[in-house]
């Protein structure tokens, strides 16, 4: 029988962790707070690619539907629309911010109150079609918060 030492066990766990390392780092994630009857809000963050991937989806138990959206200003009219994904390049940071790309939470199940933590999963896909989920606990900020406001970081799991 082969004996497993503490060092061997640690090395095995480290290799397992490296095999499951996330392909992105998420910073400064936040969700805009809502008023009591409001049923939609946005989530914003900075996603830095450790490798090139595509953000292809998102999910949260706090909303009936979660979509990736973009906003554009065309002829003085602001338009918002769902997109099928956003590329995250290795070594580059993608900013999801008010007025541009963002994650839209639709059919909110409760009011988003400042200080609350909301579970949010990001679905990423590599060029070889392998999928990875990044699970976050995202802090809700005051509904008047803008992209430039300081705030806490999301915790990744």
PDB file of C-alpha atoms in Angstrom:
ATOM      1  CA  UNK A   1       0.000   0.000   0.000  1.00  0.00           C
ATOM      2  CA  UNK A   2       1.354   3.395  -0.968  1.00  0.00           C
ATOM      3  CA  UNK A   3       1.522   5.896   1.840  1.00  0.00           C
ATOM      4  CA  UNK A   4       0.374   9.463   1.095  1.00  0.00           C
ATOM      5  CA  UNK A   5       2.300  12.094   3.003  1.00  0.00           C
ATOM      6  CA  UNK A   6       1.053  15.572   3.831  1.00  0.00           C
ATOM      7  CA  UNK A   7       3.402  17.032   1.206  1.00  0.00           C
ATOM      8  CA  UNK A   8       2.104  14.655  -1.478  1.00  0.00           C
ATOM      9  CA  UNK A   9      -1.473  15.461  -0.554  1.00  0.00           C
ATOM     10  CA  UNK A  10      -0.770  19.193  -0.701  1.00  0.00           C
ATOM     11  CA  UNK A  11       0.928  18.834  -4.094  1.00  0.00           C
ATOM     12  CA  UNK A  12      -2.103  16.903  -5.366  1.00  0.00           C
ATOM     13  CA  UNK A  13      -4.496  19.614  -4.168  1.00  0.00           C
ATOM     14  CA  UNK A  14      -2.333  22.299  -5.761  1.00  0.00           C
ATOM     15  CA  UNK A  15      -2.373  20.465  -9.096  1.00  0.00           C
ATOM     16  CA  UNK A  16      -6.146  20.024  -8.839  1.00  0.00           C
ATOM     17  CA  UNK A  17      -6.527  23.750  -8.130  1.00  0.00           C
ATOM     18  CA  UNK A  18      -4.333  24.652 -11.089  1.00  0.00           C
ATOM     19  CA  UNK A  19      -6.390  22.439 -13.383  1.00  0.00           C
ATOM     20  CA  UNK A  20      -9.526  24.295 -12.286  1.00  0.00           C
ATOM     21  CA  UNK A  21      -8.024  27.800 -12.249  1.00  0.00           C
ATOM     22  CA  UNK A  22     -10.411  30.442 -13.519  1.00  0.00           C
ATOM     23  CA  UNK A  23      -9.672  32.030 -16.869  1.00  0.00           C
ATOM     24  CA  UNK A  24     -10.715  35.514 -15.705  1.00  0.00           C
ATOM     25  CA  UNK A  25     -10.405  37.812 -12.725  1.00  0.00           C
ATOM     26  CA  UNK A  26     -13.455  39.883 -11.771  1.00  0.00           C
ATOM     27  CA  UNK A  27     -13.035  43.163  -9.891  1.00  0.00           C
ATOM     28  CA  UNK A  28     -15.265  46.012  -8.761  1.00  0.00           C
ATOM     29  CA  UNK A  29     -18.506  44.121  -9.389  1.00  0.00           C
ATOM     30  CA  UNK A  30     -21.693  45.811  -8.210  1.00  0.00           C
ATOM     31  CA  UNK A  31     -25.427  45.795  -8.790  1.00  0.00           C
ATOM     32  CA  UNK A  32     -27.438  49.008  -8.922  1.00  0.00           C
ATOM     33  CA  UNK A  33     -29.974  49.218  -6.085  1.00  0.00           C
ATOM     34  CA  UNK A  34     -33.688  49.439  -6.848  1.00  0.00           C
ATOM     35  CA  UNK A  35     -36.880  50.987  -5.510  1.00  0.00           C
ATOM     36  CA  UNK A  36     -39.450  48.530  -4.056  1.00  0.00           C
ATOM     37  CA  UNK A  37     -41.576  47.856  -7.193  1.00  0.00           C
ATOM     38  CA  UNK A  38     -38.694  47.917  -9.709  1.00  0.00           C
ATOM     39  CA  UNK A  39     -38.266  44.634 -11.609  1.00  0.00           C
ATOM     40  CA  UNK A  40     -35.004  45.246 -13.519  1.00  0.00           C
ATOM     41  CA  UNK A  41     -31.480  46.403 -12.717  1.00  0.00           C
ATOM     42  CA  UNK A  42     -27.957  46.105 -14.000  1.00  0.00           C
ATOM     43  CA  UNK A  43     -24.766  44.467 -12.800  1.00  0.00           C
ATOM     44  CA  UNK A  44     -21.423  46.028 -13.649  1.00  0.00           C
ATOM     45  CA  UNK A  45     -17.802  44.894 -13.250  1.00  0.00           C
ATOM     46  CA  UNK A  46     -14.331  44.652 -14.703  1.00  0.00           C
ATOM     47  CA  UNK A  47     -13.373  41.271 -16.192  1.00  0.00           C
ATOM     48  CA  UNK A  48      -9.688  40.677 -16.935  1.00  0.00           C
ATOM     49  CA  UNK A  49      -8.817  37.689 -19.099  1.00  0.00           C
ATOM     50  CA  UNK A  50      -6.095  35.319 -17.951  1.00  0.00           C
ATOM     51  CA  UNK A  51      -6.801  33.579 -21.247  1.00  0.00           C
ATOM     52  CA  UNK A  52      -9.079  34.558 -24.145  1.00  0.00           C
ATOM     53  CA  UNK A  53     -12.698  33.581 -23.500  1.00  0.00           C
ATOM     54  CA  UNK A  54     -16.186  34.774 -24.352  1.00  0.00           C
ATOM     55  CA  UNK A  55     -18.778  35.813 -21.781  1.00  0.00           C
ATOM     56  CA  UNK A  56     -21.808  33.930 -23.117  1.00  0.00           C
ATOM     57  CA  UNK A  57     -24.278  34.038 -20.256  1.00  0.00           C
ATOM     58  CA  UNK A  58     -25.118  34.826 -16.665  1.00  0.00           C
ATOM     59  CA  UNK A  59     -27.545  33.592 -14.027  1.00  0.00           C
ATOM     60  CA  UNK A  60     -28.792  34.614 -10.590  1.00  0.00           C
ATOM     61  CA  UNK A  61     -31.476  33.259  -8.267  1.00  0.00           C
ATOM     62  CA  UNK A  62     -32.411  36.916  -7.595  1.00  0.00           C
ATOM     63  CA  UNK A  63     -33.951  37.339 -11.070  1.00  0.00           C
ATOM     64  CA  UNK A  64     -36.196  35.386 -13.408  1.00  0.00           C
ATOM     65  CA  UNK A  65     -33.970  36.173 -16.402  1.00  0.00           C
ATOM     66  CA  UNK A  66     -30.372  37.351 -16.678  1.00  0.00           C
ATOM     67  CA  UNK A  67     -29.011  38.610 -20.001  1.00  0.00           C
ATOM     68  CA  UNK A  68     -25.907  40.267 -21.350  1.00  0.00           C
ATOM     69  CA  UNK A  69     -26.825  43.681 -22.784  1.00  0.00           C
ATOM     70  CA  UNK A  70     -25.265  46.624 -24.546  1.00  0.00           C
ATOM     71  CA  UNK A  71     -26.350  50.247 -24.828  1.00  0.00           C
ATOM     72  CA  UNK A  72     -25.571  52.545 -27.720  1.00  0.00           C
ATOM     73  CA  UNK A  73     -26.343  56.140 -28.552  1.00  0.00           C
ATOM     74  CA  UNK A  74     -27.605  56.429 -32.140  1.00  0.00           C
ATOM     75  CA  UNK A  75     -28.828  59.780 -33.522  1.00  0.00           C
ATOM     76  CA  UNK A  76     -29.380  61.052 -29.978  1.00  0.00           C
ATOM     77  CA  UNK A  77     -31.429  58.000 -28.967  1.00  0.00           C
ATOM     78  CA  UNK A  78     -30.165  55.560 -26.343  1.00  0.00           C
ATOM     79  CA  UNK A  79     -30.886  51.931 -27.299  1.00  0.00           C
ATOM     80  CA  UNK A  80     -30.438  48.861 -25.117  1.00  0.00           C
ATOM     81  CA  UNK A  81     -30.361  45.334 -26.533  1.00  0.00           C
ATOM     82  CA  UNK A  82     -29.339  41.792 -25.614  1.00  0.00           C
ATOM     83  CA  UNK A  83     -26.125  40.378 -27.124  1.00  0.00           C
ATOM     84  CA  UNK A  84     -25.100  36.738 -27.512  1.00  0.00           C
ATOM     85  CA  UNK A  85     -21.726  37.301 -25.867  1.00  0.00           C
ATOM     86  CA  UNK A  86     -18.712  39.537 -25.350  1.00  0.00           C
ATOM     87  CA  UNK A  87     -15.090  38.611 -26.029  1.00  0.00           C
ATOM     88  CA  UNK A  88     -12.642  38.874 -23.128  1.00  0.00           C
ATOM     89  CA  UNK A  89      -9.077  38.926 -24.449  1.00  0.00           C
ATOM     90  CA  UNK A  90      -6.132  37.490 -22.540  1.00  0.00           C
ATOM     91  CA  UNK A  91      -4.348  40.233 -20.628  1.00  0.00           C
ATOM     92  CA  UNK A  92      -7.084  42.793 -21.359  1.00  0.00           C
ATOM     93  CA  UNK A  93      -9.832  44.193 -19.152  1.00  0.00           C
ATOM     94  CA  UNK A  94     -13.442  44.319 -20.303  1.00  0.00           C
ATOM     95  CA  UNK A  95     -15.460  46.959 -18.444  1.00  0.00           C
ATOM     96  CA  UNK A  96     -19.154  46.328 -17.987  1.00  0.00           C
ATOM     97  CA  UNK A  97     -20.460  49.786 -17.057  1.00  0.00           C
ATOM     98  CA  UNK A  98     -23.593  51.939 -17.183  1.00  0.00           C
ATOM     99  CA  UNK A  99     -24.134  53.182 -20.731  1.00  0.00           C
ATOM    100  CA  UNK A 100     -22.335  50.229 -22.344  1.00  0.00           C
ATOM    101  CA  UNK A 101     -22.065  46.481 -21.900  1.00  0.00           C
ATOM    102  CA  UNK A 102     -23.652  45.191 -18.687  1.00  0.00           C
ATOM    103  CA  UNK A 103     -25.489  42.231 -17.166  1.00  0.00           C
ATOM    104  CA  UNK A 104     -29.246  42.836 -17.002  1.00  0.00           C
ATOM    105  CA  UNK A 105     -31.262  41.232 -14.188  1.00  0.00           C
ATOM    106  CA  UNK A 106     -34.908  41.008 -15.269  1.00  0.00           C
ATOM    107  CA  UNK A 107     -37.903  39.925 -13.194  1.00  0.00           C
ATOM    108  CA  UNK A 108     -36.312  40.691  -9.835  1.00  0.00           C
ATOM    109  CA  UNK A 109     -37.659  38.556  -7.031  1.00  0.00           C
ATOM    110  CA  UNK A 110     -36.994  41.216  -4.375  1.00  0.00           C
ATOM    111  CA  UNK A 111     -35.793  44.763  -3.982  1.00  0.00           C
ATOM    112  CA  UNK A 112     -32.026  45.241  -4.388  1.00  0.00           C
ATOM    113  CA  UNK A 113     -31.016  47.110  -1.224  1.00  0.00           C
ATOM    114  CA  UNK A 114     -27.598  48.740  -0.717  1.00  0.00           C
ATOM    115  CA  UNK A 115     -25.246  46.409   1.142  1.00  0.00           C
ATOM    116  CA  UNK A 116     -27.057  43.214   0.099  1.00  0.00           C
ATOM    117  CA  UNK A 117     -24.936  40.485  -1.506  1.00  0.00           C
ATOM    118  CA  UNK A 118     -26.430  38.852  -4.597  1.00  0.00           C
ATOM    119  CA  UNK A 119     -25.205  35.571  -6.112  1.00  0.00           C
ATOM    120  CA  UNK A 120     -24.314  35.964  -9.787  1.00  0.00           C
ATOM    121  CA  UNK A 121     -22.782  33.313 -12.046  1.00  0.00           C
ATOM    122  CA  UNK A 122     -20.939  34.249 -15.230  1.00  0.00           C
ATOM    123  CA  UNK A 123     -20.741  31.640 -17.986  1.00  0.00           C
ATOM    124  CA  UNK A 124     -17.542  31.760 -20.049  1.00  0.00           C
ATOM    125  CA  UNK A 125     -16.645  29.792 -23.156  1.00  0.00           C
ATOM    126  CA  UNK A 126     -13.150  29.172 -24.541  1.00  0.00           C
ATOM    127  CA  UNK A 127     -12.260  28.932 -28.240  1.00  0.00           C
ATOM    128  CA  UNK A 128     -12.463  25.118 -27.988  1.00  0.00           C
ATOM    129  CA  UNK A 129     -16.049  25.462 -26.649  1.00  0.00           C
ATOM    130  CA  UNK A 130     -15.198  24.422 -23.066  1.00  0.00           C
ATOM    131  CA  UNK A 131     -17.430  26.217 -20.598  1.00  0.00           C
ATOM    132  CA  UNK A 132     -16.598  27.565 -17.166  1.00  0.00           C
ATOM    133  CA  UNK A 133     -18.760  29.200 -14.509  1.00  0.00           C
ATOM    134  CA  UNK A 134     -17.409  31.988 -12.314  1.00  0.00           C
ATOM    135  CA  UNK A 135     -19.549  32.392  -9.193  1.00  0.00           C
ATOM    136  CA  UNK A 136     -19.661  35.800  -7.527  1.00  0.00           C
ATOM    137  CA  UNK A 137     -21.279  37.409  -4.512  1.00  0.00           C
ATOM    138  CA  UNK A 138     -21.979  40.933  -5.777  1.00  0.00           C
ATOM    139  CA  UNK A 139     -22.687  43.881  -3.493  1.00  0.00           C
ATOM    140  CA  UNK A 140     -25.690  46.063  -4.187  1.00  0.00           C
ATOM    141  CA  UNK A 141     -24.892  49.778  -4.237  1.00  0.00           C
ATOM    142  CA  UNK A 142     -27.164  52.789  -3.888  1.00  0.00           C
ATOM    143  CA  UNK A 143     -29.355  53.296  -6.951  1.00  0.00           C
ATOM    144  CA  UNK A 144     -27.642  56.635  -7.654  1.00  0.00           C
ATOM    145  CA  UNK A 145     -24.211  54.965  -7.966  1.00  0.00           C
ATOM    146  CA  UNK A 146     -22.396  55.609 -11.242  1.00  0.00           C
ATOM    147  CA  UNK A 147     -19.503  53.807 -12.923  1.00  0.00           C
ATOM    148  CA  UNK A 148     -16.930  56.122 -11.338  1.00  0.00           C
ATOM    149  CA  UNK A 149     -18.103  55.632  -7.746  1.00  0.00           C
ATOM    150  CA  UNK A 150     -15.739  53.837  -5.400  1.00  0.00           C
ATOM    151  CA  UNK A 151     -16.896  50.575  -3.939  1.00  0.00           C
ATOM    152  CA  UNK A 152     -16.005  47.159  -2.697  1.00  0.00           C
ATOM    153  CA  UNK A 153     -14.913  44.219  -4.780  1.00  0.00           C
ATOM    154  CA  UNK A 154     -16.959  41.147  -5.552  1.00  0.00           C
ATOM    155  CA  UNK A 155     -15.857  37.929  -3.953  1.00  0.00           C
ATOM    156  CA  UNK A 156     -15.179  35.065  -6.366  1.00  0.00           C
ATOM    157  CA  UNK A 157     -15.775  31.446  -5.411  1.00  0.00           C
TER     158      UNK A 157
END
